[in-house]
Amino acid sequence: MKIAIAGASGRAGACITAELARRGHSVTGIARNPDKIDKLANVRAVAGDANDRAALAKLWAGHDAAVSSIHFVGSDIETLIGAARDSGVPRYLVVGGAGSLEVAPGVRLVTVPDFPAAYKAEAEKGGAFLDRLRQERELNWTFLSPSALFDSGSRTGKFRLGTDQLLVDSAGKSWISFEDFAVAMADEIERPAHIRARFTVGY
């Protein structure tokens, strides 16, 4: 498949790029500074600005899927969704956040009293992005939320999937590595199971 990734130089984007490339897909990695994209077989690095709707749509066009791995703060919801729509890609997948996951019926993680203040703005805008996607009538979208702790680790290929509830392991920890998140994203691209839906991944 031909897959374009906006934000391919970021931590999550880089892992998704590498995972797709190792599976033999043709990947177009997009970043403001393409020199920061890892040089890998099957990966073509190009310069692109996620805040330029027309330019991004042009870069995404002609691919089987487009992935948005962009920080929500510092980007514009309508610009990204509009670019995906304008590009005509069959699938649009978003690297989401954990803040919009529920810790109790109707209670999002971002609203709990001890949610870290440093991540609150990003989490709130991520939730707004998901809410906007759920109103979208044209795009074939998928939103993948990581668990609460999202950091570098190892690629195990062993994890659980969920829908809108925060996943917690037997020790009460909610976490996933960038590497295994990338596996879940690549699996979804290859074998669509969450069309016009959000899902989550965790240990």
XYZ file of C-alpha atoms in Angstrom:
203
model
C 0.000 0.000 0.000
C 0.957 3.639 -0.420
C 0.676 5.487 2.876
C 1.429 9.135 3.665
C 2.289 10.218 7.204
C 2.186 13.839 8.348
C 4.440 14.269 11.364
C 6.784 11.449 10.360
C 9.703 12.966 12.282
C 7.902 12.907 15.627
C 8.189 10.049 18.086
C 4.889 8.368 17.261
C 5.111 9.264 13.581
C 8.628 7.871 13.280
C 7.582 4.550 14.808
C 4.550 4.278 12.528
C 6.727 5.108 9.525
C 9.262 2.443 10.500
C 6.587 -0.192 11.182
C 4.893 0.340 7.833
C 8.226 0.381 5.995
C 9.350 -2.899 7.592
C 6.092 -4.460 6.363
C 6.971 -3.457 2.828
C 4.571 -0.577 2.336
C 5.535 2.486 0.302
C 5.631 5.358 2.790
C 5.699 9.097 2.150
C 6.999 10.738 5.312
C 6.014 14.395 5.673
C 7.641 16.879 8.040
C 8.583 20.541 8.060
C 12.193 19.385 8.122
C 12.370 16.138 6.114
C 16.034 15.683 7.103
C 14.750 14.674 10.537
C 12.844 11.700 9.094
C 14.720 8.421 9.532
C 16.317 7.234 6.301
C 14.716 3.858 5.687
C 14.033 1.600 2.730
C 10.523 2.159 1.329
C 10.361 5.670 2.820
C 10.367 8.895 0.806
C 10.851 11.997 2.943
C 9.217 15.232 1.769
C 8.785 18.719 3.207
C 5.272 19.704 4.194
C 3.382 22.038 6.506
C 0.398 20.576 8.360
C -1.074 24.077 8.624
C -1.228 24.495 4.831
C -4.436 22.756 3.774
C -3.891 22.866 0.022
C -0.259 21.754 0.181
C -0.991 18.918 2.601
C -3.934 17.705 0.524
C -1.654 17.582 -2.502
C 0.942 15.527 -0.597
C -1.692 13.094 0.688
C -3.419 12.681 -2.684
C -2.802 9.424 -4.518
C -2.179 7.367 -1.377
C -4.255 4.481 -0.041
C -4.243 6.011 3.433
C -3.137 9.210 5.151
C -1.992 9.298 8.762
C -2.007 12.449 10.876
C 0.568 12.291 13.676
C 0.428 15.966 14.600
C 0.215 17.686 17.984
C -3.299 19.039 18.380
C -2.065 22.232 20.006
C -0.344 24.140 17.244
C -2.478 22.674 14.481
C -5.969 23.440 13.223
C -8.766 20.877 13.254
C -10.508 22.133 10.126
C -7.231 22.436 8.209
C -6.262 18.815 8.837
C -9.717 17.347 8.255
C -10.183 19.572 5.221
C -6.859 18.470 3.761
C -7.820 14.817 4.210
C -11.163 15.436 2.533
C -9.621 17.449 -0.321
C -6.946 14.808 -0.932
C -9.482 12.129 -1.789
C -7.642 9.460 0.223
C -9.755 6.355 0.928
C -8.759 6.348 4.621
C -7.699 8.985 7.135
C -6.153 7.802 10.403
C -5.330 10.018 13.374
C -2.844 9.518 16.211
C -5.109 10.554 19.064
C -4.653 11.149 22.757
C -5.721 9.393 25.939
C -7.468 12.399 27.472
C -10.736 11.743 25.661
C -10.942 8.136 26.905
C -13.512 7.411 29.591
C -12.556 6.427 33.144
C -16.244 6.032 34.048
C -19.391 6.264 31.932
C -19.407 9.740 30.378
C -16.304 10.859 32.326
C -13.236 11.646 30.229
C -9.751 11.177 31.659
C -8.864 14.826 30.995
C -11.567 15.954 33.448
C -10.286 14.067 36.512
C -8.778 16.322 39.232
C -5.253 14.877 39.078
C -4.868 15.062 35.297
C -1.431 16.666 34.643
C -1.845 20.375 33.909
C 1.025 20.302 31.397
C -0.933 17.991 29.095
C -4.420 19.390 29.587
C -4.553 21.772 26.606
C -3.336 19.066 24.227
C -5.788 16.538 25.669
C -8.742 18.909 25.448
C -7.986 19.772 21.833
C -7.560 16.078 21.037
C -11.029 15.478 22.443
C -12.392 18.308 20.303
C -10.747 16.746 17.242
C -12.463 13.413 17.948
C -15.814 15.134 18.499
C -15.408 16.919 15.167
C -14.545 13.683 13.357
C -17.696 12.091 14.739
C -19.683 14.783 12.929
C -17.844 14.194 9.646
C -20.025 12.788 6.876
C -17.496 12.475 4.045
C -14.276 11.075 5.472
C -13.558 7.426 6.165
C -11.731 8.126 9.429
C -10.184 6.199 12.328
C -8.866 7.709 15.585
C -6.420 5.631 17.645
C -5.922 6.689 21.265
C -2.911 5.470 23.228
C -3.094 4.589 26.903
C -2.397 7.237 29.560
C 1.391 6.727 29.535
C 2.685 6.887 25.963
C 6.451 6.618 25.708
C 9.393 4.879 24.066
C 9.736 1.205 24.869
C 9.927 -2.002 22.908
C 8.012 -3.659 20.104
C 6.350 -6.733 21.630
C 3.331 -7.092 19.369
C 1.368 -8.086 22.469
C -1.308 -5.664 23.629
C -5.044 -5.240 24.108
C -7.473 -3.173 22.085
C -10.461 -1.298 23.438
C -12.967 1.300 22.289
C -13.756 4.387 24.391
C -12.639 3.252 27.863
C -9.134 3.745 29.254
C -7.276 0.414 29.382
C -5.533 -0.413 32.661
C -3.299 -3.436 33.346
C -3.453 -5.786 36.326
C -1.189 -3.473 38.330
C -3.430 -0.479 37.692
C -1.108 1.063 35.114
C -2.315 2.435 31.779
C 0.465 2.441 29.226
C 1.662 1.595 25.715
C 4.971 2.018 23.900
C 5.282 4.054 20.716
C 6.525 0.888 19.050
C 3.470 -1.222 19.904
C 1.128 1.682 19.185
C 2.662 1.687 15.696
C 1.951 -2.035 15.346
C -1.712 -1.431 16.228
C -1.921 1.430 13.732
C -0.302 -0.621 10.953
C -2.613 -3.557 11.696
C -5.618 -1.241 11.362
C -4.367 0.109 8.038
C -3.865 -3.402 6.673
C -7.027 -4.916 8.165
C -9.640 -2.195 8.744
C -11.701 -2.937 11.844
C -12.567 0.512 13.214
C -14.197 2.494 10.431
C -15.531 5.920 11.452
C -14.636 5.012 15.015
C -12.140 5.551 17.804
C -10.279 2.683 19.404
C -7.489 2.429 21.933
C -4.476 0.239 22.609
C -2.737 -0.685 25.855
C -1.116 -3.484 27.813
